[in-house]
XYZ file of C-alpha atoms in Angstrom:
401
model
C -36.608 -145.112 -22.148
C -38.726 -146.872 -23.151
C -38.323 -149.230 -26.634
C -41.900 -150.287 -27.620
C -40.446 -152.883 -31.321
C -43.337 -155.194 -32.421
C -42.767 -158.734 -32.199
C -46.129 -160.451 -33.977
C -43.644 -160.748 -37.783
C -40.552 -161.106 -36.342
C -39.382 -164.222 -36.372
C -37.389 -166.309 -33.349
C -34.576 -164.990 -32.939
C -35.327 -161.565 -33.692
C -37.761 -161.986 -30.543
C -35.021 -162.782 -28.990
C -32.697 -159.774 -30.022
C -35.866 -157.088 -29.312
C -36.631 -158.970 -25.310
C -33.080 -158.320 -25.034
C -32.934 -154.360 -26.315
C -36.739 -154.948 -24.051
C -34.884 -155.990 -21.371
C -32.431 -153.258 -20.691
C -32.722 -150.157 -19.060
C -32.740 -146.263 -20.360
C -29.540 -144.089 -18.577
C -30.722 -141.828 -15.827
C -32.178 -137.760 -16.417
C -30.328 -135.859 -14.345
C -27.076 -137.868 -16.553
C -28.647 -136.305 -19.074
C -28.488 -132.978 -17.929
C -25.737 -132.808 -16.588
C -24.057 -134.052 -20.387
C -25.914 -131.523 -21.295
C -24.772 -128.666 -19.052
C -21.016 -129.414 -19.838
C -21.230 -129.493 -22.938
C -23.027 -125.871 -22.715
C -20.209 -124.440 -20.329
C -17.228 -126.319 -22.627
C -18.704 -124.625 -25.673
C -19.244 -121.783 -23.639
C -15.047 -121.480 -22.224
C -13.851 -122.849 -25.627
C -15.930 -119.397 -27.247
C -14.101 -117.333 -23.828
C -10.744 -118.904 -24.949
C -11.176 -117.653 -28.453
C -13.270 -114.242 -28.275
C -10.379 -111.072 -28.316
C -9.483 -109.954 -25.083
C -9.818 -105.752 -24.335
C -6.234 -104.177 -24.049
C -6.422 -102.702 -21.307
C -5.817 -98.696 -20.177
C -3.274 -96.405 -21.355
C -2.412 -93.741 -18.401
C 0.176 -90.507 -19.347
C 3.683 -91.918 -17.820
C 4.650 -88.223 -16.436
C 7.756 -87.697 -13.752
C 7.227 -86.423 -10.140
C 8.570 -85.772 -7.380
C 8.560 -85.108 -3.137
C 9.164 -81.743 -2.365
C 11.456 -80.369 -0.569
C 12.021 -78.189 3.138
C 14.836 -76.172 2.579
C 16.804 -72.689 3.627
C 16.503 -70.307 0.984
C 19.142 -67.634 0.857
C 18.186 -64.464 -1.003
C 20.626 -61.867 -2.595
C 20.819 -59.058 -4.259
C 23.327 -57.811 -5.980
C 24.425 -53.555 -6.695
C 27.424 -51.954 -7.646
C 29.909 -50.270 -4.609
C 32.756 -49.004 -4.421
C 35.764 -49.201 -1.533
C 36.858 -46.542 0.579
C 39.166 -46.753 3.348
C 37.470 -47.278 6.909
C 40.570 -44.026 8.188
C 42.808 -41.947 5.396
C 44.810 -39.133 6.894
C 45.813 -36.962 4.711
C 48.907 -35.486 6.543
C 49.459 -31.207 6.398
C 52.039 -28.901 7.927
C 51.460 -27.072 10.944
C 53.313 -24.604 10.339
C 55.295 -23.010 7.753
C 58.792 -23.500 6.524
C 61.077 -25.128 4.114
C 61.019 -28.769 4.027
C 64.001 -30.187 5.364
C 63.779 -34.151 5.953
C 61.687 -37.311 4.575
C 62.090 -40.079 6.263
C 59.561 -43.003 5.089
C 59.414 -44.974 1.894
C 56.873 -44.255 -0.581
C 54.121 -46.321 -0.659
C 55.381 -48.346 2.473
C 54.535 -48.853 5.737
C 54.011 -46.551 8.942
C 53.596 -47.168 12.182
C 51.245 -44.617 14.779
C 53.223 -42.078 15.771
C 56.613 -42.787 13.205
C 58.406 -39.730 12.339
C 57.562 -38.816 8.292
C 59.095 -34.879 7.921
C 61.171 -32.324 9.614
C 60.123 -28.854 8.932
C 63.423 -26.105 9.544
C 62.114 -25.737 13.180
C 65.319 -22.824 13.701
C 62.333 -20.215 14.421
C 60.369 -22.182 15.909
C 63.583 -22.946 18.470
C 63.628 -19.586 18.738
C 60.788 -18.847 20.007
C 60.272 -20.799 22.312
C 63.922 -19.594 23.956
C 62.162 -16.095 23.664
C 59.335 -16.984 25.260
C 61.431 -19.282 28.152
C 63.150 -16.208 28.915
C 60.263 -13.701 29.407
C 59.220 -16.592 31.707
C 62.362 -16.189 33.753
C 62.548 -12.441 34.182
C 58.294 -12.747 34.711
C 59.108 -15.067 37.587
C 61.892 -12.497 38.754
C 59.574 -9.770 38.583
C 56.528 -11.642 40.345
C 59.433 -12.658 43.439
C 60.431 -8.416 43.962
C 56.676 -7.932 43.672
C 56.274 -10.549 46.186
C 58.755 -9.578 48.450
C 57.530 -5.860 48.695
C 54.703 -6.559 49.268
C 56.002 -8.793 52.968
C 57.154 -5.781 53.882
C 53.852 -3.205 53.109
C 51.745 -5.292 55.685
C 54.024 -5.213 58.425
C 54.376 -1.345 58.194
C 50.662 -1.375 57.264
C 49.439 -2.572 60.569
C 51.971 -0.445 62.418
C 50.504 2.465 60.337
C 53.817 2.954 58.995
C 52.356 2.948 55.489
C 49.277 3.887 53.978
C 46.326 2.491 52.445
C 47.217 3.149 49.070
C 51.025 1.702 49.516
C 49.568 -1.592 50.412
C 47.430 -1.665 46.959
C 49.641 -1.051 44.712
C 51.996 -3.714 46.747
C 48.936 -6.200 46.314
C 48.021 -5.297 42.563
C 51.808 -5.429 41.848
C 52.308 -9.141 43.101
C 48.830 -9.940 41.148
C 50.079 -8.323 37.298
C 53.569 -9.708 37.814
C 51.497 -13.677 38.479
C 49.728 -12.653 35.690
C 52.147 -12.759 33.385
C 54.177 -15.538 34.822
C 50.551 -17.285 32.805
C 50.595 -16.375 30.318
C 54.168 -16.147 29.688
C 53.640 -20.316 30.888
C 50.985 -19.778 28.016
C 53.369 -18.775 24.911
C 55.982 -20.858 25.867
C 53.376 -23.411 26.583
C 52.694 -22.391 22.416
C 55.549 -21.637 21.469
C 56.871 -26.037 21.966
C 53.557 -26.328 20.659
C 55.023 -24.717 17.496
C 58.270 -26.200 17.287
C 56.919 -30.426 18.047
C 55.098 -28.920 14.147
C 58.524 -29.219 13.116
C 58.440 -33.088 13.436
C 55.599 -33.859 10.902
C 54.320 -37.466 12.384
C 51.498 -39.742 11.376
C 48.267 -40.072 13.159
C 48.180 -44.030 12.626
C 49.220 -46.453 10.999
C 48.660 -47.451 7.726
C 50.183 -47.382 4.118
C 51.469 -43.795 2.764
C 51.095 -41.738 -0.835
C 53.651 -40.755 -2.806
C 55.230 -37.308 -1.254
C 53.412 -33.875 -2.735
C 55.642 -31.779 -1.168
C 59.517 -32.190 -2.018
C 62.993 -31.464 0.100
C 63.123 -27.502 -0.088
C 59.443 -26.803 -0.643
C 57.596 -23.812 1.107
C 55.410 -25.411 3.041
C 52.685 -24.525 5.487
C 49.850 -22.054 6.018
C 51.869 -19.741 3.118
C 52.936 -23.010 1.744
C 51.799 -25.898 0.612
C 50.223 -27.914 3.424
C 48.699 -31.295 2.189
C 52.744 -33.457 2.524
C 50.900 -37.694 2.335
C 48.043 -39.849 2.894
C 47.769 -42.565 5.220
C 45.227 -45.112 4.358
C 44.707 -47.728 6.582
C 43.279 -50.014 4.898
C 43.760 -53.716 7.325
C 39.388 -53.347 7.747
C 38.022 -51.274 4.477
C 34.109 -50.390 3.779
C 32.131 -51.020 1.011
C 29.481 -48.427 0.461
C 26.395 -49.060 -2.022
C 23.196 -47.540 -2.584
C 20.112 -49.046 -2.185
C 16.310 -48.829 -3.925
C 13.445 -47.576 -1.040
C 11.671 -50.867 -2.740
C 14.706 -52.930 -1.872
C 13.576 -51.051 1.360
C 10.252 -51.708 1.856
C 11.092 -55.648 1.014
C 13.240 -55.551 4.166
C 10.683 -53.815 6.618
C 8.400 -56.130 5.623
C 10.564 -59.271 6.469
C 11.618 -56.982 9.880
C 15.040 -56.934 7.901
C 17.065 -53.873 10.297
C 19.663 -52.897 8.463
C 23.061 -51.961 10.368
C 21.536 -53.924 12.280
C 22.772 -57.070 14.758
C 19.763 -59.362 15.748
C 20.525 -62.098 18.238
C 17.579 -63.798 18.248
C 18.044 -65.003 14.953
C 20.438 -67.451 13.945
C 21.045 -65.394 10.509
C 21.326 -61.575 9.245
C 22.770 -59.507 6.829
C 26.394 -59.795 5.194
C 27.901 -59.045 2.368
C 30.075 -60.864 -0.070
C 32.363 -58.639 -2.379
C 34.176 -59.115 -6.270
C 37.906 -58.381 -6.429
C 39.492 -57.767 -10.140
C 39.447 -61.023 -11.665
C 35.845 -61.421 -10.608
C 36.783 -63.757 -7.754
C 34.797 -63.845 -4.933
C 36.283 -62.091 -1.996
C 36.493 -64.802 1.065
C 35.955 -63.196 3.782
C 31.897 -61.994 4.347
C 31.109 -58.121 5.596
C 29.193 -57.448 7.777
C 26.344 -54.222 7.214
C 26.545 -51.483 9.045
C 25.117 -48.793 8.725
C 22.590 -47.880 6.362
C 21.046 -44.193 6.225
C 18.268 -42.996 7.441
C 17.546 -41.117 4.673
C 16.029 -41.233 0.705
C 18.183 -39.486 -1.372
C 14.763 -37.415 -3.930
C 17.809 -36.936 -6.394
C 18.396 -40.479 -6.902
C 15.540 -42.930 -5.058
C 18.221 -44.333 -3.250
C 19.604 -44.579 0.197
C 23.425 -45.405 1.184
C 24.423 -48.381 3.109
C 27.884 -49.436 4.570
C 29.253 -52.692 5.347
C 32.578 -53.382 7.396
C 35.272 -55.813 5.207
C 37.927 -57.306 6.683
C 41.745 -57.049 4.556
C 44.419 -58.306 6.574
C 45.957 -59.552 3.413
C 45.716 -55.933 1.952
C 43.923 -57.205 -0.859
C 41.024 -54.539 -1.946
C 42.422 -51.085 -2.710
C 40.593 -47.992 -1.892
C 38.505 -45.908 -4.092
C 38.452 -49.993 -5.774
C 34.692 -50.367 -7.956
C 33.114 -54.098 -6.587
C 29.871 -56.248 -7.003
C 28.662 -56.446 -3.597
C 25.958 -58.811 -2.716
C 23.701 -58.853 -0.359
C 22.151 -60.700 1.972
C 18.624 -59.287 2.567
C 16.369 -62.257 3.840
C 16.403 -65.754 4.191
C 13.644 -67.959 4.152
C 13.077 -71.013 6.270
C 12.781 -74.590 6.082
C 10.537 -73.158 3.072
C 8.940 -75.196 0.410
C 10.298 -75.173 -2.795
C 9.306 -77.216 -6.548
C 11.635 -76.493 -9.041
C 9.568 -73.523 -11.916
C 9.573 -76.540 -14.733
C 7.317 -77.729 -13.107
C 5.344 -74.677 -12.497
C 2.094 -73.569 -14.839
C 1.617 -70.003 -14.266
C -1.066 -68.266 -16.167
C -3.836 -65.383 -16.243
C -6.447 -66.782 -13.224
C -2.320 -66.844 -10.954
C 0.127 -70.336 -11.148
C -0.661 -73.881 -10.545
C 1.211 -77.340 -9.874
C -0.141 -80.534 -10.672
C 0.271 -82.656 -7.444
C -0.042 -86.001 -7.705
C -2.373 -88.389 -4.807
C -1.577 -92.048 -4.224
C -4.217 -93.247 -5.856
C -2.095 -92.307 -9.289
C -4.630 -89.232 -9.543
C -3.677 -85.673 -9.714
C -4.963 -82.786 -8.831
C -5.132 -79.171 -10.139
C -3.640 -77.405 -6.878
C -2.936 -73.415 -7.686
C 0.081 -72.219 -5.552
C 0.673 -69.165 -3.696
C 4.155 -67.849 -4.917
C 7.548 -66.772 -3.965
C 10.595 -65.748 -4.533
C 12.084 -67.404 -7.652
C 16.193 -68.920 -5.707
C 18.928 -70.823 -8.916
C 15.451 -72.964 -10.231
C 13.344 -72.553 -7.623
C 10.088 -70.451 -6.517
C 9.132 -70.857 -2.807
C 5.703 -71.925 -2.168
C 3.907 -69.691 0.058
C 0.426 -71.268 -0.072
C -0.948 -73.888 -0.712
C 1.061 -77.060 -0.695
C 2.270 -79.778 2.140
C 5.558 -80.597 2.573
C 4.836 -85.130 2.668
C 3.598 -83.820 -1.402
C 4.531 -85.373 -4.274
C 4.204 -82.745 -7.293
C 4.457 -84.035 -11.876
C 8.044 -81.925 -12.722
C 7.519 -83.128 -16.814
C 4.523 -83.964 -18.024
C 2.000 -82.308 -16.575
C 1.213 -80.525 -19.660
C -1.026 -82.963 -20.759
C -2.864 -84.026 -18.214
C -6.411 -82.608 -16.893
C -7.710 -82.461 -13.170
C -9.095 -85.626 -11.453
C -6.922 -87.833 -14.816
C -5.540 -90.945 -13.854
C -1.276 -91.880 -15.448
C 1.227 -93.788 -13.741
C 4.336 -91.714 -12.180
C 7.763 -92.857 -12.199
C 9.983 -91.580 -10.621
C 12.260 -88.358 -10.863
């Protein structure tokens, strides 16, 4: 930068000062430019620092959790009735007066144990009579045999006629038949005599006696004497609807049949009188092949071990039947589902924290969880709370549940 000051009017000292100023050089232009740039930058920095910062976006906070894969057991409940596997009525098979009773009512009796005795006098006399008749007929048969043996050589010597031989043969055959008949009569009489001792056909608990000592029992009198119940194993009977049967067929479940290739088979649990669950499970062993047209149900039976005789025949119970098992099923909490007219959906959390509205196909619901038949993968995350404020494609702030 050049400084131009007129020197003609200046004195000697002023000229010296002006000349000194003229001797000094102006600063370079780049330095001035740099100074201006730095000043502008400083002003810009000050403005940036003082300028109010924009607030960061606020994303809705939601709770997310990974999907679970588990075996889901499907149960159905029915009203059932317990019956004894063996329930035998003890009846008098011959007529007579009841003489003695050899058991404690309500106690346990063994198979073939003597329970009652009926007056045997008449039947013992019949045995003796039949035995005497048998002895008589055997003697007549022996005589007929000796007569035949005498006639045969006489007939061969023409000392006896053909008629004599035929009569001897007929007499011997008739005597043989009489012996056989007498043997049958004797056996029948002995069987009738054995029926005067009434024995238990099975082992089990015996009921109260239905006939008192001295009562006329048998065909012309009271025949029912008592009842023996074998309840070491009981049967649980209940009825299923035709719809349940159809559902079981759709899942290839055949009630009453055991499939070894499958990891499970239909079993039942029941409740006892105090509503506690009986600790032993029973297996379904029978399903009626026809439906009762009056009720629309069919009968199903399960065998239930009863070693401690806790279960009583005739008792009503609640039956819980394992109908099906969804193995390695994807389940979601019921609270994570949204059900509307178009179907059911959940919100799936992607890795970039964006939610996706996903329609799913529902299976059965068990204990606040729903089986997902189709629509979700096992490695995905879903929103379980806070989804009511979401829409498809929205970014969220997920937190672990």
